[in-house]
Tab-separated table of C-alpha atoms and ligand atoms in Angstrom:
chain	number	residue	atom	x	y	z
A	1059	MET	CA	126.698	-84.933	180.292
A	1060	SER	CA	123.995	-83.692	178.227
A	1061	GLY	CA	123.385	-85.635	174.784
A	1062	SER	CA	126.554	-85.937	172.932
A	1063	ALA	CA	129.981	-85.692	173.530
A	1064	LEU	CA	130.413	-82.877	171.324
A	1065	TYR	CA	130.285	-79.387	171.530
A	1066	GLU	CA	126.769	-78.317	170.526
A	1067	THR	CA	127.882	-75.807	168.199
A	1068	PHE	CA	126.431	-77.414	165.266
A	1069	ALA	CA	122.420	-77.570	164.828
A	1070	ARG	CA	123.026	-81.407	162.422
A	1071	ALA	CA	120.213	-82.719	160.632
A	1072	PRO	CA	119.476	-86.007	161.700
A	1073	LEU	CA	121.052	-87.953	158.948
A	1074	ALA	CA	124.565	-89.962	158.676
A	1075	PHE	CA	126.258	-91.172	155.649
A	1076	ASP	CA	128.173	-94.227	155.132
A	1077	ARG	CA	129.572	-93.730	151.992
A	1078	GLY	CA	129.740	-91.476	148.626
A	1079	GLU	CA	129.593	-92.136	144.866
A	1080	GLY	CA	130.125	-89.161	142.673
A	1081	SER	CA	126.939	-86.821	143.171
A	1082	TRP	CA	125.444	-89.398	145.821
A	1083	LEU	CA	125.643	-90.165	149.525
A	1084	VAL	CA	124.367	-93.429	150.537
A	1085	THR	CA	123.035	-93.882	154.130
A	1086	GLU	CA	124.068	-97.228	156.257
A	1087	SER	CA	120.597	-98.572	155.160
A	1088	GLY	CA	121.116	-97.953	151.556
A	1089	GLU	CA	118.840	-94.965	150.945
A	1090	ARG	CA	120.451	-92.458	148.421
A	1091	TYR	CA	120.793	-88.605	148.649
A	1092	LEU	CA	121.324	-86.359	145.834
A	1093	ASP	CA	124.077	-84.233	146.985
A	1094	PHE	CA	124.287	-80.553	145.655
A	1095	ALA	CA	125.888	-79.395	149.201
A	1096	GLY	CA	129.184	-80.743	148.306
A	1097	GLY	CA	130.064	-80.270	152.006
A	1098	ILE	CA	129.759	-76.844	151.243
A	1099	ALA	CA	131.642	-76.373	148.108
A	1100	VAL	CA	134.386	-78.908	149.186
A	1101	ASN	CA	133.991	-82.001	147.177
A	1102	SER	CA	134.603	-80.350	143.915
A	1103	LEU	CA	135.009	-83.621	142.053
A	1104	GLY	CA	131.853	-85.626	144.054
A	1105	HIS	CA	132.458	-88.442	146.507
A	1106	SER	CA	135.246	-91.407	145.949
A	1107	HIS	CA	136.544	-89.783	142.739
A	1108	PRO	CA	138.943	-93.248	141.611
A	1109	HIS	CA	141.955	-90.379	140.668
A	1110	LEU	CA	141.781	-88.891	144.212
A	1111	VAL	CA	141.387	-92.082	145.885
A	1112	SER	CA	144.205	-93.241	144.182
A	1113	ALA	CA	146.398	-90.367	144.760
A	1114	LEU	CA	145.770	-90.377	148.301
A	1115	THR	CA	146.096	-94.062	148.842
A	1116	GLU	CA	149.335	-94.341	147.139
A	1117	GLN	CA	150.656	-91.480	149.086
A	1118	ALA	CA	149.302	-92.910	152.321
A	1119	GLY	CA	151.379	-96.102	151.665
A	1120	LYS	CA	154.665	-94.045	151.469
A	1121	LEU	CA	154.667	-90.823	153.737
A	1122	TRP	CA	152.100	-88.996	155.173
A	1123	HIS	CA	154.069	-86.141	157.280
A	1124	VAL	CA	157.541	-84.699	157.884
A	1125	SER	CA	156.371	-80.922	158.747
A	1126	ASN	CA	158.013	-77.906	156.842
A	1127	LEU	CA	161.252	-78.379	158.311
A	1128	TYR	CA	162.135	-80.127	155.159
A	1129	GLN	CA	161.476	-80.148	151.547
A	1130	ILE	CA	157.920	-81.693	150.502
A	1131	PRO	CA	158.361	-82.048	146.713
A	1132	GLY	CA	154.712	-82.655	146.466
A	1133	GLN	CA	154.233	-79.259	147.928
A	1134	SER	CA	156.693	-77.439	145.598
A	1135	ARG	CA	154.690	-79.040	142.574
A	1136	LEU	CA	151.016	-77.804	143.609
A	1137	GLY	CA	152.637	-74.292	144.649
A	1138	GLU	CA	154.288	-74.080	140.927
A	1139	ARG	CA	151.162	-75.313	139.196
A	1140	LEU	CA	148.943	-72.651	141.186
A	1141	ALA	CA	151.223	-69.896	140.582
A	1142	GLU	CA	151.577	-70.790	136.905
A	1143	ASN	CA	147.667	-70.860	136.327
A	1144	THR	CA	146.975	-67.676	138.295
A	1145	PHE	CA	148.211	-64.226	138.974
A	1146	ALA	CA	150.307	-65.146	142.018
A	1147	ASP	CA	154.327	-66.039	141.980
A	1148	LYS	CA	154.118	-67.458	145.960
A	1149	VAL	CA	151.887	-69.925	147.580
A	1150	PHE	CA	151.496	-70.718	151.487
A	1151	PHE	CA	149.737	-73.715	152.321
A	1152	THR	CA	147.208	-74.054	155.345
A	1153	ASN	CA	144.494	-76.740	156.491
A	1154	SER	CA	141.505	-74.577	156.117
A	1155	GLY	CA	139.817	-71.567	154.804
A	1156	ALA	CA	139.946	-69.412	157.950
A	1157	GLU	CA	143.848	-69.849	157.866
A	1158	ALA	CA	144.477	-69.080	154.374
A	1159	LEU	CA	142.825	-65.614	155.197
A	1160	GLU	CA	144.705	-64.987	158.272
A	1161	CYS	CA	147.864	-65.716	156.141
A	1162	ALA	CA	146.420	-63.123	153.721
A	1163	ILE	CA	145.693	-60.546	156.221
A	1164	LYS	CA	149.379	-60.946	157.919
A	1165	THR	CA	150.725	-60.695	154.344
A	1166	ALA	CA	149.050	-57.318	153.479
A	1167	ARG	CA	150.090	-56.003	157.127
A	1168	ARG	CA	153.439	-57.122	156.643
A	1169	TYR	CA	153.995	-55.699	153.308
A	1170	HIS	CA	153.338	-52.316	154.546
A	1171	TYR	CA	155.545	-52.702	157.628
A	1172	VAL	CA	158.418	-53.695	155.193
A	1173	ASN	CA	157.488	-50.791	153.498
A	1174	GLY	CA	158.071	-48.679	156.489
A	1175	GLN	CA	154.700	-47.794	157.251
A	1176	PRO	CA	153.778	-49.955	160.087
A	1177	ASP	CA	150.715	-48.129	160.881
A	1178	ARG	CA	148.763	-49.049	157.639
A	1179	TYR	CA	147.557	-52.250	158.879
A	1180	ARG	CA	143.587	-51.533	158.370
A	1181	ILE	CA	141.370	-53.626	155.800
A	1182	VAL	CA	138.287	-52.748	154.253
A	1183	THR	CA	136.006	-55.620	154.113
A	1184	PHE	CA	132.015	-56.001	153.003
A	1185	GLU	CA	128.678	-56.662	154.950
A	1186	GLY	CA	127.396	-60.068	154.368
A	1187	ALA	CA	131.007	-61.198	153.980
A	1188	PHE	CA	132.318	-64.760	155.381
A	1189	HIS	CA	136.035	-65.221	156.022
A	1190	GLY	CA	136.205	-67.843	158.751
A	1191	ARG	CA	135.687	-68.228	162.298
A	1192	THR	CA	138.956	-67.309	163.892
A	1193	LEU	CA	139.468	-64.258	165.893
A	1194	ALA	CA	140.713	-62.060	163.186
A	1195	THR	CA	138.235	-63.618	160.713
A	1196	ILE	CA	135.186	-63.075	162.512
A	1197	ALA	CA	136.373	-59.569	162.912
A	1198	ALA	CA	136.900	-59.061	158.826
A	1199	GLY	CA	133.331	-60.822	158.673
A	1200	GLY	CA	132.111	-58.356	161.121
A	1201	GLN	CA	128.547	-60.525	161.788
A	1202	PRO	CA	127.635	-59.549	165.117
A	1203	LYS	CA	126.123	-63.016	165.722
A	1204	TYR	CA	129.832	-64.584	165.232
A	1205	LEU	CA	131.477	-62.073	167.382
A	1206	GLU	CA	129.415	-61.952	170.242
A	1207	GLY	CA	130.699	-63.109	173.388
A	1208	PHE	CA	134.376	-63.678	172.345
A	1209	GLY	CA	136.105	-60.475	173.841
A	1210	PRO	CA	137.121	-57.375	172.036
A	1211	LYS	CA	136.958	-57.355	168.400
A	1212	VAL	CA	140.125	-57.993	166.581
A	1213	GLU	CA	141.250	-54.074	165.696
A	1214	GLY	CA	141.661	-53.267	162.110
A	1215	PHE	CA	138.683	-54.107	159.939
A	1216	ASP	CA	136.323	-51.195	158.325
A	1217	GLN	CA	133.100	-52.671	156.886
A	1218	VAL	CA	131.105	-51.032	154.273
A	1219	PRO	CA	128.079	-52.016	152.099
A	1220	PHE	CA	128.610	-54.810	149.599
A	1221	GLY	CA	128.782	-53.012	146.275
A	1222	ASP	CA	129.329	-49.446	147.456
A	1223	LEU	CA	132.146	-47.788	146.080
A	1224	GLU	CA	131.474	-44.319	147.561
A	1225	ALA	CA	131.716	-46.103	150.975
A	1226	VAL	CA	134.966	-47.644	150.043
A	1227	ARG	CA	136.298	-44.468	149.161
A	1228	LYS	CA	135.171	-42.917	152.113
A	1229	VAL	CA	136.394	-45.283	154.572
A	1230	ILE	CA	140.131	-45.240	152.986
A	1231	THR	CA	142.492	-43.357	155.070
A	1232	ASP	CA	146.424	-43.404	155.562
A	1233	GLU	CA	146.080	-46.250	157.728
A	1234	THR	CA	144.588	-48.487	155.623
A	1235	ALA	CA	146.486	-51.756	154.100
A	1236	ALA	CA	143.943	-53.343	151.717
A	1237	ILE	CA	140.477	-54.235	150.583
A	1238	LEU	CA	139.467	-57.802	151.064
A	1239	ILE	CA	136.360	-59.261	149.013
A	1240	GLU	CA	134.650	-62.441	148.138
A	1241	PRO	CA	134.260	-61.900	144.318
A	1242	VAL	CA	130.759	-64.085	144.880
A	1243	GLN	CA	129.645	-63.764	148.453
A	1244	GLY	CA	128.936	-67.690	149.341
A	1245	GLU	CA	127.587	-67.470	152.905
A	1246	GLY	CA	126.209	-63.961	152.427
A	1247	GLY	CA	123.661	-65.486	150.046
A	1248	ILE	CA	125.345	-66.070	146.364
A	1249	ARG	CA	126.045	-62.353	145.684
A	1250	GLU	CA	128.013	-61.353	142.844
A	1251	GLY	CA	130.214	-58.281	142.515
A	1252	SER	CA	129.747	-56.619	139.358
A	1253	ALA	CA	132.776	-56.639	137.004
A	1254	PRO	CA	133.000	-52.973	136.983
A	1255	PHE	CA	132.971	-52.879	140.733
A	1256	LEU	CA	135.853	-55.105	141.125
A	1257	GLN	CA	137.534	-53.194	138.399
A	1258	LYS	CA	136.825	-50.004	140.371
A	1259	LEU	CA	138.267	-51.526	143.493
A	1260	ARG	CA	141.420	-52.129	141.726
A	1261	GLU	CA	141.738	-48.883	140.395
A	1262	LEU	CA	141.089	-47.250	144.151
A	1263	CYS	CA	144.007	-49.763	145.219
A	1264	ASP	CA	146.417	-48.922	142.912
A	1265	GLN	CA	145.650	-45.203	143.087
A	1266	ASN	CA	146.080	-45.669	147.124
A	1267	GLY	CA	148.780	-48.110	147.360
A	1268	LEU	CA	146.677	-50.824	149.072
A	1269	LEU	CA	146.591	-54.573	148.302
A	1270	LEU	CA	143.698	-56.181	146.767
A	1271	ILE	CA	142.724	-59.421	148.764
A	1272	PHE	CA	140.180	-62.057	147.203
A	1273	ASP	CA	138.743	-64.541	149.135
A	1274	GLU	CA	138.073	-67.543	147.036
A	1275	VAL	CA	137.867	-69.890	149.376
A	1276	GLN	CA	134.445	-71.069	147.988
A	1277	SER	CA	134.322	-69.494	144.583
A	1278	GLY	CA	137.739	-70.775	143.408
A	1279	ILE	CA	139.160	-74.441	141.861
A	1280	GLY	CA	136.501	-74.217	138.968
A	1281	ARG	CA	133.336	-73.505	140.832
A	1282	THR	CA	132.267	-70.722	138.673
A	1283	GLY	CA	133.327	-71.834	135.291
A	1284	LYS	CA	136.975	-70.507	135.284
A	1285	LEU	CA	139.807	-71.805	137.389
A	1286	PHE	CA	138.991	-68.627	139.780
A	1287	SER	CA	135.626	-66.457	139.503
A	1288	HIS	CA	137.501	-63.404	139.590
A	1289	GLU	CA	138.701	-64.081	135.782
A	1290	TRP	CA	135.084	-63.230	134.749
A	1291	SER	CA	135.748	-59.683	135.627
A	1292	GLY	CA	139.606	-59.507	134.158
A	1293	VAL	CA	140.635	-57.918	137.715
A	1294	THR	CA	143.521	-59.737	139.208
A	1295	PRO	CA	144.130	-59.434	143.039
A	1296	ASP	CA	147.891	-59.100	144.900
A	1297	ILE	CA	146.825	-61.665	147.341
A	1298	MET	CA	144.117	-64.748	147.374
A	1299	ALA	CA	142.821	-67.173	150.043
A	1300	ILE	CA	141.698	-70.603	148.511
A	1301	ALA	CA	140.688	-73.647	150.314
A	1302	LYS	CA	137.170	-75.968	150.145
A	1303	GLY	CA	137.425	-77.351	146.250
A	1304	ILE	CA	141.285	-77.551	146.244
A	1305	GLY	CA	141.128	-80.395	148.635
A	1306	GLY	CA	138.249	-82.002	146.948
A	1307	GLY	CA	137.387	-83.249	150.782
A	1308	PHE	CA	140.893	-83.138	152.378
A	1309	PRO	CA	141.528	-79.959	154.477
A	1310	VAL	CA	144.029	-77.750	152.462
A	1311	GLY	CA	144.064	-74.287	152.049
A	1312	ALA	CA	146.393	-71.845	150.543
A	1313	CYS	CA	147.439	-68.054	150.144
A	1314	LEU	CA	148.642	-67.472	147.003
A	1315	ALA	CA	150.361	-63.837	146.485
A	1316	THR	CA	152.792	-61.950	143.993
A	1317	ASP	CA	156.560	-61.794	144.383
A	1318	GLU	CA	155.736	-57.801	145.610
A	1319	ALA	CA	152.721	-58.586	148.005
A	1320	ALA	CA	154.580	-61.462	149.867
A	1321	LYS	CA	157.970	-59.623	149.976
A	1322	GLY	CA	157.294	-58.947	153.841
A	1323	MET	CA	156.798	-62.755	154.357
A	1324	THR	CA	160.648	-63.921	154.893
A	1325	ALA	CA	162.083	-66.696	157.069
A	1326	GLY	CA	160.540	-67.348	160.433
A	1327	VAL	CA	157.565	-64.737	160.122
A	1328	HIS	CA	154.854	-67.020	159.543
A	1329	GLY	CA	154.634	-71.077	159.818
A	1330	THR	CA	152.178	-73.889	160.151
A	1331	THR	CA	152.707	-77.778	161.465
A	1332	PHE	CA	150.539	-79.538	159.076
A	1333	GLY	CA	150.116	-77.228	156.197
A	1334	GLY	CA	151.054	-78.520	153.192
A	1335	ASN	CA	151.782	-81.951	153.884
A	1336	PRO	CA	152.193	-84.853	151.621
A	1337	LEU	CA	148.894	-86.277	152.028
A	1338	ALA	CA	147.039	-82.644	151.400
A	1339	MET	CA	149.464	-81.945	148.566
A	1340	ALA	CA	149.057	-85.401	146.789
A	1341	VAL	CA	145.012	-84.885	146.822
A	1342	GLY	CA	145.656	-81.193	145.792
A	1343	ASN	CA	147.848	-82.026	142.890
A	1344	ALA	CA	145.282	-84.411	141.966
A	1345	VAL	CA	142.269	-82.258	141.889
A	1346	LEU	CA	144.086	-80.083	139.492
A	1347	ASP	CA	144.767	-83.135	137.131
A	1348	VAL	CA	141.360	-82.888	136.377
A	1349	VAL	CA	140.125	-79.585	136.722
A	1350	LEU	CA	143.203	-78.586	134.500
A	1351	GLU	CA	142.313	-81.024	131.795
A	1352	GLU	CA	141.540	-79.695	128.270
A	1353	GLY	CA	137.718	-78.996	128.170
A	1354	PHE	CA	136.648	-79.429	131.793
A	1355	LEU	CA	135.865	-75.776	132.803
A	1356	GLN	CA	134.052	-75.874	129.486
A	1357	SER	CA	131.783	-78.559	130.811
A	1358	VAL	CA	131.088	-76.710	134.032
A	1359	ARG	CA	129.727	-73.707	132.147
A	1360	ASP	CA	127.644	-75.834	129.835
A	1361	LYS	CA	126.097	-78.022	132.688
A	1362	ALA	CA	125.843	-74.557	134.765
A	1363	LEU	CA	123.747	-73.064	131.903
A	1364	LEU	CA	121.476	-76.061	132.023
A	1365	ALA	CA	121.110	-75.726	135.761
A	1366	LYS	CA	120.415	-72.259	135.548
A	1367	GLN	CA	117.777	-72.679	133.044
A	1368	GLY	CA	116.017	-75.499	134.893
A	1369	LEU	CA	116.263	-73.223	138.222
A	1370	ALA	CA	114.782	-70.321	136.328
A	1371	SER	CA	111.841	-72.493	135.294
A	1372	VAL	CA	111.080	-73.519	138.801
A	1373	VAL	CA	111.409	-69.995	140.001
A	1374	ASP	CA	108.558	-69.001	137.563
A	1375	GLU	CA	106.411	-72.320	138.377
A	1376	PHE	CA	106.477	-71.589	142.144
A	1377	PRO	CA	106.673	-67.720	142.645
A	1378	ASP	CA	105.090	-68.075	145.962
A	1379	VAL	CA	108.230	-70.414	147.121
A	1380	PHE	CA	110.947	-68.641	144.904
A	1381	GLU	CA	112.074	-65.118	144.102
A	1382	GLU	CA	114.925	-65.285	141.876
A	1383	VAL	CA	118.001	-67.587	140.621
A	1384	ARG	CA	121.559	-66.172	141.606
A	1385	GLY	CA	124.911	-67.196	141.083
A	1386	VAL	CA	127.905	-67.970	138.523
A	1387	GLY	CA	128.582	-71.543	137.236
A	1388	LEU	CA	128.115	-74.151	139.732
A	1389	MET	CA	127.683	-71.782	142.497
A	1390	LEU	CA	123.926	-71.144	142.252
A	1391	GLY	CA	121.268	-69.761	144.663
A	1392	LEU	CA	117.823	-69.403	144.708
A	1393	LYS	CA	116.512	-66.689	146.883
A	1394	CYS	CA	113.462	-67.983	148.708
A	1395	ARG	CA	110.137	-66.214	149.436
A	1396	ALA	CA	109.089	-69.312	152.041
A	1397	PRO	CA	111.947	-69.589	154.937
A	1398	ASN	CA	115.044	-71.158	153.264
A	1399	ALA	CA	115.004	-73.236	156.579
A	1400	ALA	CA	111.635	-74.963	155.407
A	1401	VAL	CA	112.555	-74.936	151.564
A	1402	ASN	CA	115.981	-76.858	152.865
A	1403	ALA	CA	114.135	-79.275	155.046
A	1404	ALA	CA	111.821	-80.214	152.127
A	1405	LEU	CA	114.354	-80.633	149.648
A	1406	ARG	CA	115.873	-83.181	152.163
A	1407	ASP	CA	112.752	-84.883	152.487
A	1408	GLU	CA	112.948	-85.532	148.430
A	1409	HIS	CA	116.593	-86.504	149.340
A	1410	PHE	CA	118.010	-83.641	147.857
A	1411	LEU	CA	120.804	-82.360	149.789
A	1412	VAL	CA	121.470	-78.242	149.495
A	1413	VAL	CA	122.907	-75.736	151.822
A	1414	PRO	CA	120.953	-72.380	153.213
A	1415	ALA	CA	122.973	-69.177	152.985
A	1416	GLY	CA	122.191	-65.566	153.929
A	1417	ASP	CA	119.682	-63.442	152.468
A	1418	ASN	CA	117.034	-66.125	152.930
A	1419	VAL	CA	118.783	-67.879	149.969
A	1420	ILE	CA	119.726	-71.785	149.388
A	1421	ARG	CA	122.731	-72.522	147.634
A	1422	LEU	CA	123.210	-75.309	145.159
A	1423	LEU	CA	126.671	-76.465	144.901
A	1424	PRO	CA	126.810	-79.667	143.140
A	1425	PRO	CA	130.297	-81.577	142.125
A	1426	LEU	CA	131.572	-80.153	139.060
A	1427	THR	CA	131.466	-83.503	137.848
A	1428	VAL	CA	127.830	-83.504	137.933
A	1429	SER	CA	126.018	-85.181	134.803
A	1430	GLU	CA	123.191	-83.359	133.168
A	1431	GLU	CA	120.878	-86.352	134.114
A	1432	GLU	CA	121.774	-85.571	137.703
A	1433	ILE	CA	121.243	-81.874	137.198
A	1434	ARG	CA	117.802	-82.705	135.700
A	1435	VAL	CA	116.815	-84.949	138.889
A	1436	GLY	CA	117.907	-81.994	141.037
A	1437	ILE	CA	115.296	-79.776	139.411
A	1438	ASP	CA	112.562	-82.276	139.512
A	1439	ARG	CA	113.348	-82.620	142.954
A	1440	ILE	CA	112.801	-79.224	143.603
A	1441	ARG	CA	109.639	-79.063	141.694
A	1442	SER	CA	108.149	-81.736	144.053
A	1443	ALA	CA	109.611	-79.894	147.452
A	1444	ALA	CA	108.065	-76.565	145.840
A	1445	ALA	CA	104.610	-77.960	145.148
A	1446	LYS	CA	104.127	-79.325	148.516
A	1447	LEU	CA	105.561	-76.363	150.003
A	1448	GLY	CA	103.459	-74.332	147.699
A	1449	ALA	CA	100.444	-76.418	148.791
A	1450	VAL	CA	101.255	-75.503	152.536
A	1451	THR	CA	101.664	-71.838	151.593
A	1452	ALA	CA	98.125	-71.749	149.868
A	1453	LYS	CA	96.283	-73.568	152.710
A	1454	THR	CA	97.767	-71.238	155.402
A	1455	SER	CA	96.849	-68.081	153.222
A	1456	ASN	CA	93.227	-69.310	152.748
B	26	LIG	C1	134.100	-71.555	154.112
B	26	LIG	C2	134.775	-70.094	153.703
B	26	LIG	C3	135.764	-69.728	154.665
B	26	LIG	C4	136.465	-70.325	155.808
B	26	LIG	O1	136.901	-71.646	155.184
B	26	LIG	P1	137.074	-72.737	156.717
B	26	LIG	O2	137.603	-73.810	156.180
B	26	LIG	O3	135.814	-73.310	157.228
B	26	LIG	O4	138.192	-72.275	157.765
B	26	LIG	C5	136.399	-68.537	154.299
B	26	LIG	N1	135.893	-67.925	153.175
B	26	LIG	C6	134.881	-68.177	152.713
B	26	LIG	C7	134.386	-67.420	151.234
B	26	LIG	C8	134.224	-69.406	152.783
B	26	LIG	O5	133.436	-69.857	152.132
């Protein structure tokens, strides 16, 4: 055996944490890191949020798992609350984002099947997309590096450039079932689909009998200052995949749909063993308790403004290191001029955690509960890292 017993699929940082407190992660030796990686947009309410801890421990003392052979009251309740607060009528719970996308893809294909059009199964997707690592979702994402070596690509995904309406129009045929898009691309580098673009996609779907699917696995649950990022555009989808933030660190995902879009998903056609189990549902409900509280999303928007202003000033100060600020709410990106891996490492040296993304971007995904003071500390740490990186850049260019 070489090295560890784990698959070598992750290039892990040489860091291990013992505990988390709000926006902070603490190593065994007591070193504190400001966490704007948030487990990749998962720790929506930071670490060890007291309401989440008590919801999970209370449920853990009562009942862990029964399967979907039985009624699960916490699941019905979370489903109703998601439906009440969105376009959706129906919800299917999963354990991950990729599974939520699988359900979304199956829901769209099945809709056309029960409408007597089984040949309509193709889905339009976008360059730079990320939808997960299952066989269907790597095909949907279309990234060659994720597809390589895994056999024939799952059939039925047609990819076009992000934001290119003409290309979408051209690729639609009578075999097209749906359009699938992240309203704000995460892995792709915090790239926002404009409101007019999303509105035009909605129109195209309506004109052609297609379903519009939003992947809000990363952008959902308050991340952008609205419960879901598509609310900024006024456009609603027919189907939506969510995960990450809804569990606040517990594995939960969900596929949401209108009654009409979900009409093919009848008894026995889809299933899951773990999805929607009592532990996951207790935490999901607890996350919603906080995020839906009066004033919470406004506080995210206020803090986002502060963060964006701070980042903009850092970009102005260090034009050799950074190019621009991107993003909406607390789903923020810094497009780098220096290699983003180097920026990421330099920030880690300042005990500040962020996440690299495509397009040479670093993502900042602080907990929605982050304080204004912590945002200022974060900006200062970026400034320190940039000053060191800038010095290196100046030296090597002389
Ligand atoms: C993370 C992510 C996924 C996949 O979620 P997993 O839980 O890793 O399967 C899908 N779509 C988007 C937009 C994501 O950010």
